[in-house]
Amino acid sequence: MKFSKLFFKKLLRYLLKPLSFVPALCMMYIIYSFSAQDGTSSGHLSVTVSHYLVLAYNKIAGKHYSNEMLELLIIQIHPYVRKMAHVTEYFILAMTIALPLYVYRIRGIWLILLGMIFCVAFAGLDEYHQSFVAGRGPSIRDVKIDSAGSFAGLLVAQIICFIGRKTVFRGLSLEHYRQLKKNYEAENR
């Protein structure tokens, strides 16, 4: 009974490891899709998000701004909404990149270093890609903003993975497996 449970855990671990790349690939596709939008579509999307944020603030804060004031607020927060979209996209990308690195036992400074190299390279390629899209252009500033989001995402991911490894996923760890196997062999001698 114990051996079959150990076998199932080992099989599960080896089947799930390659699938840990799927969230990162999905996030890369999402970022690519946003970058492929022309300047007008991209601007319209961020203005729409800005509009909803201002309306939500107006309602939650109990303000009763006029339509002119609402439009002014939308114009004021629009650039910040665009930059926060960059930070958010790359924060999520970094977290999804950290997952397979952590699963393949890359931890500590190496996780941050490899994750940053990948995320910054992807951000650079993404900005290069935008140079071919109508109404868009590459920006070193956006790469820096993307890098900040990536760094924050990698730090948060490393903290979450460390806590998870010490608590929730301890039963799936190789050390735990080796200890159980050793105990099983000792009992059956």
Coordinates of C-alpha atoms in Angstrom, one line a residue, residues 41-180:
S41 CA -7.0 50.0 -30.2
S42 CA -4.4 49.9 -27.5
G43 CA -5.1 53.5 -26.5
H44 CA -8.9 52.9 -26.6
L45 CA -8.5 49.9 -24.3
S46 CA -6.5 51.8 -21.7
V47 CA -8.9 54.8 -21.9
T48 CA -11.7 52.4 -21.2
V49 CA -10.0 51.0 -18.2
S50 CA -9.2 54.5 -17.0
H51 CA -12.9 55.5 -17.4
Y52 CA -14.1 52.5 -15.3
L53 CA -11.5 53.3 -12.6
V54 CA -12.6 56.9 -12.4
L55 CA -16.2 56.0 -12.3
A56 CA -15.6 53.4 -9.6
Y57 CA -13.6 55.9 -7.5
N58 CA -16.4 58.5 -8.0
K59 CA -19.0 56.0 -6.7
I60 CA -16.9 54.5 -3.9
A61 CA -15.6 57.8 -2.6
G62 CA -19.1 59.3 -2.7
K63 CA -17.9 62.1 -5.0
H64 CA -20.3 63.7 -7.3
Y65 CA -18.0 65.0 -10.0
S66 CA -19.3 66.7 -13.1
N67 CA -18.8 65.0 -16.5
E68 CA -16.0 67.6 -17.3
M69 CA -14.2 66.7 -14.1
L70 CA -14.5 63.0 -14.8
E71 CA -13.0 63.5 -18.3
L72 CA -10.2 65.5 -16.8
L73 CA -9.5 62.7 -14.3
I74 CA -9.5 60.1 -17.0
I75 CA -7.0 62.1 -19.0
Q76 CA -4.8 62.5 -15.9
I77 CA -4.7 58.9 -14.9
H78 CA -4.5 57.4 -18.4
P79 CA -0.7 57.4 -18.6
Y80 CA -0.4 55.8 -15.2
V81 CA -3.0 53.1 -16.1
R82 CA -0.9 52.2 -19.2
K83 CA 2.3 51.9 -17.2
M84 CA 0.6 49.9 -14.4
A85 CA -0.6 47.5 -17.2
H86 CA 3.1 46.9 -18.0
V87 CA 4.0 46.3 -14.4
T88 CA 1.1 44.0 -13.9
E89 CA 1.7 42.0 -17.1
Y90 CA 5.4 41.4 -16.2
F91 CA 4.7 40.8 -12.5
I92 CA 2.4 37.9 -13.6
L93 CA 4.9 36.7 -16.2
A94 CA 7.7 36.7 -13.7
M95 CA 5.6 34.7 -11.3
T96 CA 4.7 32.2 -14.0
I97 CA 8.4 31.9 -15.0
A98 CA 9.4 31.4 -11.4
L99 CA 7.1 28.4 -11.1
P100 CA 9.0 26.0 -13.6
L101 CA 12.3 27.3 -12.4
Y102 CA 11.4 26.5 -8.8
V103 CA 10.0 23.1 -9.9
Y104 CA 13.3 22.3 -11.6
R105 CA 15.1 23.1 -8.3
I106 CA 16.5 26.5 -9.3
R107 CA 16.2 28.7 -6.2
G108 CA 17.6 31.7 -4.5
I109 CA 19.7 34.2 -6.4
W110 CA 19.8 31.9 -9.5
L111 CA 16.0 32.0 -9.7
I112 CA 16.0 35.8 -9.6
L113 CA 18.9 36.0 -12.0
L114 CA 17.5 33.6 -14.6
G115 CA 14.0 35.0 -14.2
M116 CA 15.2 38.5 -14.7
I117 CA 17.3 37.6 -17.8
F118 CA 14.3 35.9 -19.3
C119 CA 11.8 38.6 -18.5
V120 CA 14.0 41.5 -19.6
A121 CA 14.8 39.7 -22.8
F122 CA 11.1 39.1 -23.5
A123 CA 10.4 42.8 -22.7
G124 CA 13.0 43.9 -25.1
L125 CA 11.7 41.6 -27.8
D126 CA 8.2 42.8 -27.1
E127 CA 9.2 46.4 -27.6
Y128 CA 11.0 45.4 -30.8
H129 CA 7.8 43.7 -31.9
Q130 CA 5.9 46.9 -31.3
S131 CA 8.1 48.8 -33.7
F132 CA 6.4 46.8 -36.5
V133 CA 2.8 47.6 -35.3
A134 CA 1.0 50.6 -36.7
G135 CA 0.8 53.5 -34.2
R136 CA 3.2 51.9 -31.7
G137 CA 6.9 52.2 -31.1
P138 CA 9.6 50.7 -28.9
S139 CA 10.5 52.3 -25.6
I140 CA 13.5 51.7 -23.3
R141 CA 11.4 53.2 -20.5
D142 CA 8.8 50.5 -21.0
V143 CA 11.5 47.8 -20.7
K144 CA 12.6 49.4 -17.4
I145 CA 9.0 49.5 -16.1
D146 CA 8.6 45.8 -17.2
S147 CA 11.8 44.9 -15.4
A148 CA 10.6 46.5 -12.2
G149 CA 7.4 44.4 -12.4
S150 CA 9.4 41.3 -13.2
F151 CA 11.7 41.8 -10.2
A152 CA 8.7 42.3 -7.8
G153 CA 7.0 39.2 -9.3
L154 CA 10.1 37.1 -8.8
L155 CA 10.5 38.1 -5.2
V156 CA 6.9 37.4 -4.4
A157 CA 7.0 34.1 -6.2
Q158 CA 10.2 33.0 -4.4
I159 CA 8.5 33.8 -1.0
I160 CA 5.3 31.9 -2.0
C161 CA 7.3 28.9 -3.3
F162 CA 9.5 28.8 -0.2
I163 CA 6.4 28.8 2.1
G164 CA 4.7 26.2 -0.1
R165 CA 7.7 24.0 -0.1
K166 CA 8.0 24.0 3.6
T167 CA 4.2 23.5 4.2
V168 CA 1.8 22.4 1.5
F169 CA 4.1 20.5 -0.9
R170 CA 6.4 19.0 1.7
G171 CA 4.8 15.5 1.0
L172 CA 5.8 15.8 -2.7
S173 CA 9.4 16.7 -2.1
L174 CA 12.2 14.4 -3.0
E175 CA 13.6 14.4 0.5
H176 CA 10.3 13.3 1.9
Y177 CA 10.0 10.6 -0.7
R178 CA 13.5 9.3 0.1
Q179 CA 12.7 9.2 3.8
L180 CA 9.5 7.3 3.2

